[in-house]
């Protein structure tokens, strides 16, 4: 849901910036690569040290590249299969860095193996959720389902909670730190539900497609 409405809003907001970059000769692929590098750096430099506020700020500044590069490609009329592939692939890299950075914190200075495992589950389930849709579409199925917690929801819930938890650095009471563990559990549970939704949808669509393929010409008597 967030992916549908938030993307449309930010696309309109970022259109002038995308046009500015095009006038400066910047390519959409360059924005994709730079944006991913910034997210990975923010996640793996700040999160393992428990610097959640500054990590979130850095990641947020770069994560909008996911909207800017596509906007640039459409404005320039250079949308391509390669661009879509690169964007989708690097999205997985960025997501892995975010949850990997959190897992490193809990495995180290955070001293919480359970939350480390939850962060790893969020990482893995997010990758599998994306794979189920890609694989279903690759075998010719529409995968017509809006999952409970898709990429936009995973990022917003996790980054907002991480950023707020990081406010402890500025003297905010320590109880606010509980928001990040809660967010990880919510994302883990939501991702599991979304995975089941997609698997069930693919199974149904595959059964319908197979039945139609084996139906005698002219339909049933």
CSV table of C-alpha atoms in Angstrom, one decimal:
chain,number,residue,atom,x,y,z
A,1,UNK,CA,0.0,0.0,0.0
A,2,UNK,CA,2.8,2.4,0.9
A,3,UNK,CA,4.6,1.5,-2.3
A,4,UNK,CA,1.5,2.4,-4.3
A,5,UNK,CA,0.7,5.8,-2.8
A,6,UNK,CA,4.0,7.0,-1.4
A,7,UNK,CA,5.8,6.3,-4.6
A,8,UNK,CA,3.3,8.4,-6.6
A,9,UNK,CA,3.7,11.3,-4.2
A,10,UNK,CA,7.5,11.3,-4.1
A,11,UNK,CA,7.8,10.8,-7.8
A,12,UNK,CA,6.0,14.1,-8.3
A,13,UNK,CA,8.1,15.8,-5.7
A,14,UNK,CA,11.4,14.6,-7.1
A,15,UNK,CA,10.6,15.2,-10.8
A,16,UNK,CA,12.4,18.6,-10.8
A,17,UNK,CA,15.5,17.1,-9.2
A,18,UNK,CA,15.5,14.3,-11.7
A,19,UNK,CA,15.3,16.8,-14.5
A,20,UNK,CA,18.2,18.8,-13.0
A,21,UNK,CA,20.4,15.7,-12.9
A,22,UNK,CA,19.6,14.9,-16.5
A,23,UNK,CA,20.6,18.5,-17.6
A,24,UNK,CA,23.9,17.9,-15.8
A,25,UNK,CA,24.6,14.8,-17.8
A,26,UNK,CA,24.0,12.3,-14.9
A,27,UNK,CA,22.7,8.9,-16.1
A,28,UNK,CA,20.0,7.0,-14.3
A,29,UNK,CA,22.3,4.0,-13.8
A,30,UNK,CA,24.8,6.3,-12.0
A,31,UNK,CA,22.2,7.5,-9.6
A,32,UNK,CA,21.2,3.8,-8.9
A,33,UNK,CA,24.8,2.9,-8.2
A,34,UNK,CA,25.5,5.9,-6.0
A,35,UNK,CA,22.3,5.6,-4.1
A,36,UNK,CA,22.9,1.9,-3.3
A,37,UNK,CA,26.5,2.7,-2.3
A,38,UNK,CA,25.2,5.4,0.1
A,39,UNK,CA,22.6,3.1,1.7
A,40,UNK,CA,25.2,0.3,2.1
A,41,UNK,CA,27.7,2.7,3.6
A,42,UNK,CA,25.2,4.2,6.0
A,43,UNK,CA,23.9,0.8,7.2
A,44,UNK,CA,27.3,-0.9,7.6
A,45,UNK,CA,29.2,2.0,9.0
A,46,UNK,CA,26.7,3.4,11.5
A,47,UNK,CA,24.3,0.5,12.5
A,48,UNK,CA,26.9,-2.0,13.7
A,49,UNK,CA,28.2,0.7,16.1
A,50,UNK,CA,24.7,1.5,17.4
A,51,UNK,CA,24.6,4.9,15.8
A,52,UNK,CA,21.0,4.5,14.6
A,53,UNK,CA,20.0,8.1,14.2
A,54,UNK,CA,22.9,9.1,11.9
A,55,UNK,CA,22.7,5.8,10.1
A,56,UNK,CA,19.0,6.4,9.4
A,57,UNK,CA,19.6,9.9,8.2
A,58,UNK,CA,22.3,8.7,5.8
A,59,UNK,CA,20.3,5.9,4.5
A,60,UNK,CA,17.2,8.1,4.0
A,61,UNK,CA,19.1,10.6,2.0
A,62,UNK,CA,20.2,7.9,-0.4
A,63,UNK,CA,17.2,5.6,-0.5
A,64,UNK,CA,15.2,8.1,-2.6
A,65,UNK,CA,17.6,7.3,-5.5
A,66,UNK,CA,15.3,4.4,-6.1
A,67,UNK,CA,12.6,6.9,-7.2
A,68,UNK,CA,14.9,9.4,-8.9
A,69,UNK,CA,16.6,6.9,-11.3
A,70,UNK,CA,13.3,5.6,-12.6
A,71,UNK,CA,12.0,9.2,-13.0
A,72,UNK,CA,15.1,10.2,-14.9
A,73,UNK,CA,14.8,7.2,-17.2
A,74,UNK,CA,11.2,8.0,-18.0
A,75,UNK,CA,11.9,11.7,-18.6
A,76,UNK,CA,14.9,10.8,-20.9
A,77,UNK,CA,12.9,8.1,-22.7
A,78,UNK,CA,15.6,5.6,-21.9
A,79,UNK,CA,13.7,3.1,-19.8
A,80,UNK,CA,15.2,-0.4,-20.4
A,81,UNK,CA,15.2,-3.9,-19.2
A,82,UNK,CA,18.8,-3.5,-18.1
A,83,UNK,CA,17.8,-0.5,-15.9
A,84,UNK,CA,14.9,-2.4,-14.4
A,85,UNK,CA,17.2,-5.4,-13.7
A,86,UNK,CA,20.0,-3.2,-12.2
A,87,UNK,CA,17.5,-1.3,-10.0
A,88,UNK,CA,15.8,-4.4,-8.7
A,89,UNK,CA,19.1,-6.2,-8.0
A,90,UNK,CA,20.7,-3.3,-6.1
A,91,UNK,CA,17.5,-2.9,-4.1
A,92,UNK,CA,18.2,-6.4,-2.7
A,93,UNK,CA,21.7,-5.4,-1.9
A,94,UNK,CA,20.6,-2.2,0.0
A,95,UNK,CA,18.0,-4.2,2.0
A,96,UNK,CA,20.5,-6.8,2.9
A,97,UNK,CA,22.9,-4.1,4.2
A,98,UNK,CA,20.3,-2.5,6.4
A,99,UNK,CA,19.2,-5.7,8.1
A,100,UNK,CA,22.7,-7.0,8.1
A,101,UNK,CA,23.9,-3.9,9.8
A,102,UNK,CA,21.3,-4.3,12.5
A,103,UNK,CA,22.2,-8.0,12.9
A,104,UNK,CA,25.8,-7.1,13.4
A,105,UNK,CA,24.9,-4.6,16.2
A,106,UNK,CA,22.8,-7.2,18.1
A,107,UNK,CA,25.5,-9.9,17.5
A,108,UNK,CA,28.2,-7.6,18.9
A,109,UNK,CA,27.7,-4.6,21.2
A,110,UNK,CA,23.9,-5.0,21.3
A,111,UNK,CA,24.4,-8.4,23.1
A,112,UNK,CA,21.1,-9.9,21.9
A,113,UNK,CA,21.3,-13.1,19.9
A,114,UNK,CA,17.5,-13.4,19.6
A,115,UNK,CA,17.2,-10.0,17.9
A,116,UNK,CA,20.2,-10.8,15.8
A,117,UNK,CA,18.3,-13.8,14.6
A,118,UNK,CA,15.1,-11.7,14.0
A,119,UNK,CA,17.1,-9.2,11.9
A,120,UNK,CA,18.6,-12.0,9.9
A,121,UNK,CA,15.1,-13.4,9.4
A,122,UNK,CA,13.9,-10.0,8.2
A,123,UNK,CA,16.8,-10.0,5.7
A,124,UNK,CA,16.2,-13.5,4.4
A,125,UNK,CA,12.4,-13.2,4.3
A,126,UNK,CA,12.6,-9.9,2.4
A,127,UNK,CA,14.8,-11.5,-0.2
A,128,UNK,CA,12.5,-14.5,-0.6
A,129,UNK,CA,9.3,-12.3,-0.8
A,130,UNK,CA,10.9,-10.4,-3.7
A,131,UNK,CA,12.0,-13.7,-5.3
A,132,UNK,CA,8.6,-15.3,-5.2
A,133,UNK,CA,7.1,-12.4,-7.2
A,134,UNK,CA,10.0,-12.3,-9.7
A,135,UNK,CA,9.9,-16.1,-10.1
A,136,UNK,CA,6.1,-16.2,-10.5
A,137,UNK,CA,6.2,-13.5,-13.1
A,138,UNK,CA,9.1,-15.3,-14.9
A,139,UNK,CA,6.9,-18.4,-15.4
A,140,UNK,CA,4.1,-16.2,-16.8
A,141,UNK,CA,1.9,-15.6,-13.8
A,142,UNK,CA,0.6,-12.2,-12.8
A,143,UNK,CA,1.2,-12.8,-9.0
A,144,UNK,CA,-1.8,-10.4,-8.4
A,145,UNK,CA,-1.5,-9.8,-4.7
A,146,UNK,CA,-0.6,-6.8,-2.5
A,147,UNK,CA,1.3,-8.3,0.4
A,148,UNK,CA,0.8,-7.1,4.0
A,149,UNK,CA,4.4,-6.0,4.3
A,150,UNK,CA,6.3,-5.3,1.1
A,151,UNK,CA,9.6,-3.5,0.6
A,152,UNK,CA,8.3,0.1,1.2
A,153,UNK,CA,6.6,-1.0,4.5
A,154,UNK,CA,9.7,-3.0,5.6
A,155,UNK,CA,12.0,0.1,5.1
A,156,UNK,CA,9.6,2.7,6.6
A,157,UNK,CA,8.9,0.6,9.7
A,158,UNK,CA,12.5,-0.3,10.3
A,159,UNK,CA,14.1,3.1,9.5
A,160,UNK,CA,11.6,5.1,11.5
A,161,UNK,CA,12.1,2.9,14.5
A,162,UNK,CA,15.8,2.9,14.1
A,163,UNK,CA,15.9,6.7,13.8
A,164,UNK,CA,13.8,7.2,16.8
A,165,UNK,CA,15.8,4.7,18.9
A,166,UNK,CA,18.9,6.6,18.0
A,167,UNK,CA,17.5,9.7,19.7
A,168,UNK,CA,18.8,8.3,22.9
A,169,UNK,CA,22.1,9.9,21.8
A,170,UNK,CA,20.5,13.3,22.3
A,171,UNK,CA,19.2,12.7,25.8
A,172,UNK,CA,15.8,11.2,24.9
A,173,UNK,CA,14.8,8.6,27.6
A,174,UNK,CA,16.2,5.2,27.0
A,175,UNK,CA,12.7,3.6,26.8
A,176,UNK,CA,12.5,4.8,23.2
A,177,UNK,CA,15.1,2.2,22.3
A,178,UNK,CA,12.4,-0.5,22.6
A,179,UNK,CA,10.9,0.7,19.3
A,180,UNK,CA,13.5,-0.9,17.1
A,181,UNK,CA,13.1,-4.5,18.6
A,182,UNK,CA,9.3,-4.1,18.2
A,183,UNK,CA,9.7,-2.9,14.6
A,184,UNK,CA,11.9,-5.9,13.8
A,185,UNK,CA,9.4,-8.3,15.2
A,186,UNK,CA,6.6,-6.6,13.3
A,187,UNK,CA,8.6,-6.7,10.0
A,188,UNK,CA,9.5,-10.4,10.6
A,189,UNK,CA,5.9,-11.4,11.2
A,190,UNK,CA,4.6,-9.2,8.4
A,191,UNK,CA,7.2,-10.6,5.9
A,192,UNK,CA,6.2,-14.1,6.8
A,193,UNK,CA,2.5,-13.3,6.2
A,194,UNK,CA,3.4,-11.7,2.9
A,195,UNK,CA,5.5,-14.7,1.8
A,196,UNK,CA,2.5,-17.0,2.6
A,197,UNK,CA,0.2,-14.7,0.6
A,198,UNK,CA,2.4,-14.8,-2.4
A,199,UNK,CA,3.0,-18.5,-2.3
A,200,UNK,CA,-0.7,-19.2,-2.0
A,201,UNK,CA,-1.4,-16.8,-4.9
A,202,UNK,CA,1.2,-18.3,-7.1
A,203,UNK,CA,-0.2,-21.8,-6.4
A,204,UNK,CA,-3.7,-20.7,-7.3
A,205,UNK,CA,-2.7,-18.9,-10.4
A,206,UNK,CA,-0.5,-21.8,-11.5
A,207,UNK,CA,-3.3,-24.3,-11.0
A,208,UNK,CA,-5.7,-22.1,-13.0
A,209,UNK,CA,-3.1,-21.7,-15.8
A,210,UNK,CA,-2.4,-25.4,-15.9
A,211,UNK,CA,-6.1,-26.2,-16.0
A,212,UNK,CA,-6.6,-23.7,-18.9
A,213,UNK,CA,-3.7,-25.1,-20.8
A,214,UNK,CA,-5.1,-28.7,-20.6
A,215,UNK,CA,-8.7,-27.7,-21.4
A,216,UNK,CA,-9.9,-29.2,-24.7
A,217,UNK,CA,-10.1,-26.7,-27.6
A,218,UNK,CA,-13.5,-25.0,-27.6
A,219,UNK,CA,-13.9,-25.4,-23.8
A,220,UNK,CA,-15.9,-28.0,-21.8
A,221,UNK,CA,-18.7,-29.9,-23.4
